[in-house]
XYZ file of C-alpha atoms in Angstrom:
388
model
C -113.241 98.046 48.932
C -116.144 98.395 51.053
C -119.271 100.990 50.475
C -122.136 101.844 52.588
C -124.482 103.961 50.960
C -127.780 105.957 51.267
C -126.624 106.893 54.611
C -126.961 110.667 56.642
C -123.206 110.531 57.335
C -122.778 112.735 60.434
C -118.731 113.178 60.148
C -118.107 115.292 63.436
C -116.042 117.182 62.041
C -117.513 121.237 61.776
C -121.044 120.335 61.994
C -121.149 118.338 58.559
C -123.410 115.884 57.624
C -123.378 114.301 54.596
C -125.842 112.819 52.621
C -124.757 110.126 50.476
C -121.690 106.886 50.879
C -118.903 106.177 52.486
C -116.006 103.807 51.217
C -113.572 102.192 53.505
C -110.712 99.581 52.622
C -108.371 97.488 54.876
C -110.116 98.928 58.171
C -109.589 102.702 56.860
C -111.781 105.291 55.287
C -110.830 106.008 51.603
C -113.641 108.488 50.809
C -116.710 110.592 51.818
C -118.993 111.320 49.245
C -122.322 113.038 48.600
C -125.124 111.675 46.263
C -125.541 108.065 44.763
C -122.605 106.000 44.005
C -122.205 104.601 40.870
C -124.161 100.928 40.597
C -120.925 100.017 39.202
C -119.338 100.642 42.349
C -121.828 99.235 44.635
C -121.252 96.096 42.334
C -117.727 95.379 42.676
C -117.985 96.166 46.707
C -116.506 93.449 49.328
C -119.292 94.584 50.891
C -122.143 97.138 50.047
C -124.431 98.439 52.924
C -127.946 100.371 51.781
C -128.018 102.171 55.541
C -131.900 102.868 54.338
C -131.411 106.587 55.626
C -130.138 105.696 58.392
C -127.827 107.992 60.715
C -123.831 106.995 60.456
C -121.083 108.549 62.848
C -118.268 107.362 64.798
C -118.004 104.868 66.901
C -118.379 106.311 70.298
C -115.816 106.708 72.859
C -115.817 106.224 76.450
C -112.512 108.193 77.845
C -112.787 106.478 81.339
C -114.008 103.377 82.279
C -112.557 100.326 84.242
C -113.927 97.605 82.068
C -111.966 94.415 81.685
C -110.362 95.077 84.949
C -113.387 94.893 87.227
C -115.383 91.058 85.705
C -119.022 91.740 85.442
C -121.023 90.190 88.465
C -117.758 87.987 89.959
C -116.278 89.359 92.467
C -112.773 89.738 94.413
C -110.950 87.139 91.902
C -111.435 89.390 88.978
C -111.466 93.005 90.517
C -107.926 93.915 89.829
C -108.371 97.496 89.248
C -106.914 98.484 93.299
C -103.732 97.457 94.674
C -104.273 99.299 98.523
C -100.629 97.507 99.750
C -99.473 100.471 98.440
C -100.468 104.340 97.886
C -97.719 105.222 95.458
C -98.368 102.701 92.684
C -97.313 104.541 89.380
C -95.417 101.755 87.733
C -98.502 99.549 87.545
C -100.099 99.031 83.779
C -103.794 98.340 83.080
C -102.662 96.459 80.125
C -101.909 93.575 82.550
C -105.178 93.051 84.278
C -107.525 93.285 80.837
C -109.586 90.538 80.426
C -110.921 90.771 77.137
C -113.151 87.859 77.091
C -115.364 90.152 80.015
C -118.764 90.150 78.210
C -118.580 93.997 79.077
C -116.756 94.806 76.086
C -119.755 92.480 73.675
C -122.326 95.232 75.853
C -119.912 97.879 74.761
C -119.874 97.072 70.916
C -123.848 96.779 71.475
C -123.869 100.013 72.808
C -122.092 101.782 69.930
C -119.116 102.077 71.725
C -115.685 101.247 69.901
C -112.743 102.930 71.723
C -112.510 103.214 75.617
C -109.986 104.270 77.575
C -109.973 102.143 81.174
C -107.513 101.097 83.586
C -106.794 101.586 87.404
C -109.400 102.882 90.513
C -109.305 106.112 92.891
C -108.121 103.779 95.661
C -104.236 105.505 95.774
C -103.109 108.628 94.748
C -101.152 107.328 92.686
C -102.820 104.230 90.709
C -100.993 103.096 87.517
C -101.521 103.925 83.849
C -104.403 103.536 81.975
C -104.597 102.082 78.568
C -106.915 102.875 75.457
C -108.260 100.043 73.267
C -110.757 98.862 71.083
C -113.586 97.401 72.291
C -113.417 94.240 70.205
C -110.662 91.103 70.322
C -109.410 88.515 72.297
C -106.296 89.596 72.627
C -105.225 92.512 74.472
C -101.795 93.766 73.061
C -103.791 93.636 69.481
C -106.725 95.902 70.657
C -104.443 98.948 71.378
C -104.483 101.970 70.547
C -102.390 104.092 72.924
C -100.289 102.308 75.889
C -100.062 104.003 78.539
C -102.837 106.454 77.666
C -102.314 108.479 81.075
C -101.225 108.083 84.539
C -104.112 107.868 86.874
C -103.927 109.732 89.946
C -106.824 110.345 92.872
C -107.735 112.902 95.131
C -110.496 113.136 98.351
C -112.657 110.502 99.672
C -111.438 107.733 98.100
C -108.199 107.284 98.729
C -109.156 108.618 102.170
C -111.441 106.054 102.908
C -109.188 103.156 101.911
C -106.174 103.975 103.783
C -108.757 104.785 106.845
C -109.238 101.518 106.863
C -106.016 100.314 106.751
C -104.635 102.279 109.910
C -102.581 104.078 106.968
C -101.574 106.903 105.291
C -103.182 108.358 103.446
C -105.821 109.640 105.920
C -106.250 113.688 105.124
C -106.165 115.288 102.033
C -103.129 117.267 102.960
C -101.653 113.683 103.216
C -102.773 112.765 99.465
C -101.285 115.656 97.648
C -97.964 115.510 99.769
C -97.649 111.558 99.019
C -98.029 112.830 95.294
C -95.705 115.799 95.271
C -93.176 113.337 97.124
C -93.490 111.037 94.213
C -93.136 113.871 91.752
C -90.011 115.215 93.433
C -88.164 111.881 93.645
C -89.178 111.207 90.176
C -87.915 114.659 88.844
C -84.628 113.904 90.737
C -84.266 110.786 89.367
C -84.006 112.199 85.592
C -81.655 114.767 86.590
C -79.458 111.947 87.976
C -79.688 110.238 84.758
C -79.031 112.924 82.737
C -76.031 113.939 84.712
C -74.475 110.629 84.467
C -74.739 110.557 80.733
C -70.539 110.952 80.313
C -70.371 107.729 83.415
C -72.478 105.453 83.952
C -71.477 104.105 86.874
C -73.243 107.428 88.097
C -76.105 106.008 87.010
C -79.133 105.969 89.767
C -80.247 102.759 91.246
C -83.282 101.708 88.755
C -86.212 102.986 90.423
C -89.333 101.749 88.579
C -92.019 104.344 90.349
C -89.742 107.050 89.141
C -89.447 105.359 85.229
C -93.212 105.423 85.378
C -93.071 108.923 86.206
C -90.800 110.144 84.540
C -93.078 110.428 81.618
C -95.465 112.605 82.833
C -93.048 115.283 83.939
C -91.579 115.304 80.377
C -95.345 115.916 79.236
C -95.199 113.097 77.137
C -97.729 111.234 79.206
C -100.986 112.708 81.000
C -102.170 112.397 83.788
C -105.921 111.893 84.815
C -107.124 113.134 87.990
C -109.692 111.333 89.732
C -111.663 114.641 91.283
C -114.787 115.222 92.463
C -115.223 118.239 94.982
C -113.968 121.824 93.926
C -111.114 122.211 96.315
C -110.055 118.451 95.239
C -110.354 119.362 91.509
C -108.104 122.996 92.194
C -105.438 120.735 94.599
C -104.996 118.786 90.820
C -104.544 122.127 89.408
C -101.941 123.178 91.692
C -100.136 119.995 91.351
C -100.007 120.071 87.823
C -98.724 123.566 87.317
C -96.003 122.964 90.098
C -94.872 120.105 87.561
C -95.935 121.357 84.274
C -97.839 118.407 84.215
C -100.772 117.740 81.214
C -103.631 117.134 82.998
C -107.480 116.007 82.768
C -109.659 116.342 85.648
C -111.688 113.025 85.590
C -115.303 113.453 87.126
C -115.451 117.056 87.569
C -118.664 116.716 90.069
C -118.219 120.220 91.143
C -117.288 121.859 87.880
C -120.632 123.593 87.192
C -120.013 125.190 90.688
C -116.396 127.035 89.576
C -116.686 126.638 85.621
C -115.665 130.445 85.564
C -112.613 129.628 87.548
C -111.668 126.752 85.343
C -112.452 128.102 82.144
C -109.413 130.550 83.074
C -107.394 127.254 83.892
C -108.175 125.968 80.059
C -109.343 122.403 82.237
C -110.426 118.902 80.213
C -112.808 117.285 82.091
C -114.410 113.739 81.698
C -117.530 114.462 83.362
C -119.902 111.380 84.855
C -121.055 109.249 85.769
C -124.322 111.107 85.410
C -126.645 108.468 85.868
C -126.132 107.829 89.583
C -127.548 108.421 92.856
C -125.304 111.145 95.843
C -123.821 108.033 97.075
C -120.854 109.290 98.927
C -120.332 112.947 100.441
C -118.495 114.470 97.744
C -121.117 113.443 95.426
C -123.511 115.901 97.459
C -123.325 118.205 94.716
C -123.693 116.126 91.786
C -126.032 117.801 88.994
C -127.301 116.497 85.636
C -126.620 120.314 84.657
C -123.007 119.693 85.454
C -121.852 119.318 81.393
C -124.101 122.462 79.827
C -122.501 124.435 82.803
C -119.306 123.330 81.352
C -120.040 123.960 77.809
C -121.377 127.312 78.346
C -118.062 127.861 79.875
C -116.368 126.793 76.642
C -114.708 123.995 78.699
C -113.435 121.124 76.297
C -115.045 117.829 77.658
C -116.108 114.228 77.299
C -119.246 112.484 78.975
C -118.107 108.771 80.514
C -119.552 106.071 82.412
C -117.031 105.606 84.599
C -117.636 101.721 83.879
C -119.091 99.480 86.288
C -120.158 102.465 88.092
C -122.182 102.878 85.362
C -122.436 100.291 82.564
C -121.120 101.497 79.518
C -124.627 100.310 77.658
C -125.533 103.649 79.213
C -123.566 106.403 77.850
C -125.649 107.397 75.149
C -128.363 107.518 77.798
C -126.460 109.481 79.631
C -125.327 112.373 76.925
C -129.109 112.030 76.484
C -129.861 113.105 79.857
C -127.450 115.739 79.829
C -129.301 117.276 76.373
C -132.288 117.298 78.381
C -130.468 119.069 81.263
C -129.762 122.161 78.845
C -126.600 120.657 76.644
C -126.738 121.477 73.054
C -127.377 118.471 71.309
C -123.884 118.543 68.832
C -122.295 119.311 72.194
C -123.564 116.274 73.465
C -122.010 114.490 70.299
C -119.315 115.717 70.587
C -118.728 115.064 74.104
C -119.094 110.978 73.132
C -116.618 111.369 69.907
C -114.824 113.601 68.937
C -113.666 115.527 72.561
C -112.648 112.229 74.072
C -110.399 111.705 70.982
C -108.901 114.919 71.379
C -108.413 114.398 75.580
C -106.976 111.336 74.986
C -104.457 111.747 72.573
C -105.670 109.657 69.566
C -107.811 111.919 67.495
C -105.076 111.160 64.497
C -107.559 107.945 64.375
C -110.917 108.034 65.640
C -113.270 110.445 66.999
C -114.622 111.592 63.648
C -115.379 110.164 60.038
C -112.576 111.364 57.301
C -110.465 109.442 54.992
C -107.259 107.828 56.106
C -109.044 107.576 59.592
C -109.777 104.219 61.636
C -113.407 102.653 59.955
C -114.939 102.757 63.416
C -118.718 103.471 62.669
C -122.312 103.017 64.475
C -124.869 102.913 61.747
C -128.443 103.893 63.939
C -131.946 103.671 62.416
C -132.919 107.660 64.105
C -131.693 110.324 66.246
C -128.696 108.910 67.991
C -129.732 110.285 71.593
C -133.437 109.030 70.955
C -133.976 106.187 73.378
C -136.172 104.521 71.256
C -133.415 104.474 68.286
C -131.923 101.488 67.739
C -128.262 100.978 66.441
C -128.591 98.650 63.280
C -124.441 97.864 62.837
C -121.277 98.319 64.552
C -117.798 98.312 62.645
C -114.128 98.366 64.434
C -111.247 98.929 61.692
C -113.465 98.173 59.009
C -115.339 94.898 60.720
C -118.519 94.500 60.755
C -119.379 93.183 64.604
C -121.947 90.857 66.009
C -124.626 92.698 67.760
C-alpha cells in the first residue's frame, strides 16, 4: 500500500476537494479520505508522501495530439503521421508509427500530462485510427489504454491543400465529403454482404480492409474525430455523421464560438485548440482565445488540446490558463484537461478523476494548478512515481 497525505485532493468529480490522504495499491486507488491518517498507517506504507499542502488531481489528459508519430526536431524519417498516396486511408493504425522513446512523451510526464490520445494528421479525409496511451513506457502495446480510440477523419484546407499539390483529388470540399460518404457507403455494403452470407460462406465478400476499418464506426462502436475548423466544415461533419449514425467529436472547433447556439442543439464534443497559436492558415482567420467560454456558456461538453507538435504538449496547462483568462470558469477549465477528455474519449471507467478502483494517475503541484508560476512537485502513472 501506498499513502500520500496532507494533500488538498481535488477529485474532479462534483466539485470536491478533499482535504486529507489518498491510498493507492498495485497502480489503483483503494481510498479517499479526509483528515490525518493514522501514524500507524503512514508507517507500514511502500511509500508515504507528506504533499506539504500541496494541490493533488489527475493526471491530465490531452485528447488529441500527434506525439510519437511526428519525432521532435528530425524531420521526414520520423514524420509518419500522413500517408498522401492515398485519400481514403481508414485501415491505417497509429499504434504502428509510435515511437515511444520520442523525448515528447518525458516533456509530457513533466508537464502533468499522463493519458493522450494521438495518432494520424488532417492530410486525407480519411486518415487512420488513433490510439490512447499513457504517456510513460518503452513499449507501445503496454502503454494502452484504448486501441483504436477513434477513426480520424478531415475536412477543409488541409486535405485540400495536399491533394492540390498532388494534381489530385481531393481538390474542393464537395470532393472531401463525397470521397468520405463513398467510403461510408461501400463500407455499409460490405457488412450487409457479410451478414447475408452468414448461412454460405462462399457468399462471403472479397476481404476489403478499408471497409473492416470502417465497419466499426457505422456500428457506433468506434468514433470518429473530425478534424474541423471553419463553421460550414464543422456542420458538413454533422451532416455526415447523422447520415451514418455515426458518434462523432468535432476536433478543433475554430469556429464554434461563432455557431455555439447551433451546436448546442446538435449535443457536439469538441476538442478545442490549439489555442496558443498564431492565424496561420485561412480557416484559422477566426481563431479566438474566447472560443472555449463561448462553448461552455453554451453547455457544450469539451476538452482543451494541444494538438501536439502544433503546440507542445508542455503547454496545455498554459493554454486552459489562457482560456480562464479569456472568460472560462476556472473548474471548467479543469475539467476541460481531465475529466471531459475522459468522457470524449471513451475511458473515463479509468482516468479523468480521483476515486477508488480508478487508474493512480496523479500530478501532485505546489499551488494553483493554472498559476504559471506553480510548479508540479510529482507525477505518478498506475501508481509509479515518474522522473521529472
Amino acid at each position: 500500500m501506498n499513502i500520500i497525505y496532507n494533500a488538498k485532493i481535488l477529485t474532479m468529480e462534483e466539485s470536491e476537494t478533499v482535504d486529507g490522504y489518498l491510498c493507492w495499491d498495485n497502480g489503483t486507488i483503494s481510498d479517499i479520505c479526509a483528515g490525518e491518517p493514522q501514524k500507524s498507517l503512514i508507517k507500514t506504507a511502500e511509500s508515504a508522501i507528506d504533499a506539504q499542502g500541496g494541490i493533488l488531481m489527475p493526471g491530465l489528459i490531452d485528447a488529441h495530439t500527434h506525439i510519437g508519430g511526428i519525432g521532435d526536431a528530425l524531420g521526414f524519417e520520423s514524420d509518419d503521421i500522413n500517408e498522401v498516396n492515398d485519400p481514403i486511408c481508414p485501415q491505417l493504425s497509429a499504434i504502428d508509427c509510435i515511437n515511444p522513446l520520442d523525448r515528447c512523451f518525458t516533456d509530457a510526464v513533466r508537464a502533468g500530462i499522463t493519458t493522450v490520445s494521438t495518432g494520424p494528421g488532417s492530410a486525407n479525409p480519411i486518415a487512420g485510427r488513433f490510439v490512447t496511451i499513457k504517456t510513460a513506457g518503452k513499449r507501445i502495446d503496454n502503454m494502452v489504454i484504448k486501441a483504436p480510440g477513434a477513426m480520424k477523419m478531415a475536412l477543409g484546407e488541409n486535405p485540400k491543400s495536399c491533394y492540390h499539390t498532388h494534381d489530385q483529388s481531393p481538390e474542393t470540399r464537395m470532393s472531401i465529403a463525397a470521397l468520405i460518404r463513398e467510403a461510408l457507403s461501400k463500407a455499409k455494403r460490405y457488412g450487409e454482404d457479410i451478414k447475408s452470407a452468414k448461412e454460405n460462406e462462399d457468399d462471403l465478400p472479397d476481404y476489403d480492409a478499408k471497409c473492416e476499418a470502417l465497419l466499426p464506426c457505422l456500428e457506433g462502436k468506434l468514433p470518429v474525430h473530425f478534424h474541423a475548423h471553419r463553421a460550414d466544415d464543422i456542420f458538413t461533419a454533422i451532416r455526415i455523421a447523422n447520415e451514418f449514425s455515426l458518434k462523432y467529436t468535432i476536433v478543433h472547433c475554430t469556429e464554434g464560438h461563432l455557431v455555439a447556439d447551433e451546436l448546442k442543439q446538435e449535443n457536439v464534443n469538441a476538442l478545442v485548440g490549439p489555442i496558443i497559436c498564431d492565424r496561420s492558415k485561412p480557416e484559422l482567420a477566426n481563431l479566438s482565445v474566447q472560443n472555449a467560454s463561448i462553448l461552455a456558456e453554451n453547455g457544450i461538453k469539451f476538452a482543451i488540446i494541444s494538438d501536439h507538435p502544433e503546440v507542445p504538449c508542455s503547454y496545455l496547462l498554459t493554454s486552459a490558463a489562457i482560456a480562464v483568462k479569456a472568460g472560462l470558469d476556472r473548474y471548467e477549465a479543469l475539467k476541460a484537461l481531465t475529466v471531459n477528455p475522459a468522457e470524449i474519449l471513451g475511458i473515463d471507467s479509468r482516468v479523468g478523476t480521483l476515486r477508488a478502483g480508478k487508474d493512480a494517475d496523479m500530478v501532485l503541484f505546489d499551488g494553483d494548478p493554472l498559476e504559471t508560476f506553480s510548479q508540479i512537485k510529482a507525477v505518478w502513472i498506475d501508481g509509479k512515481k515518474q522522473n521529472i
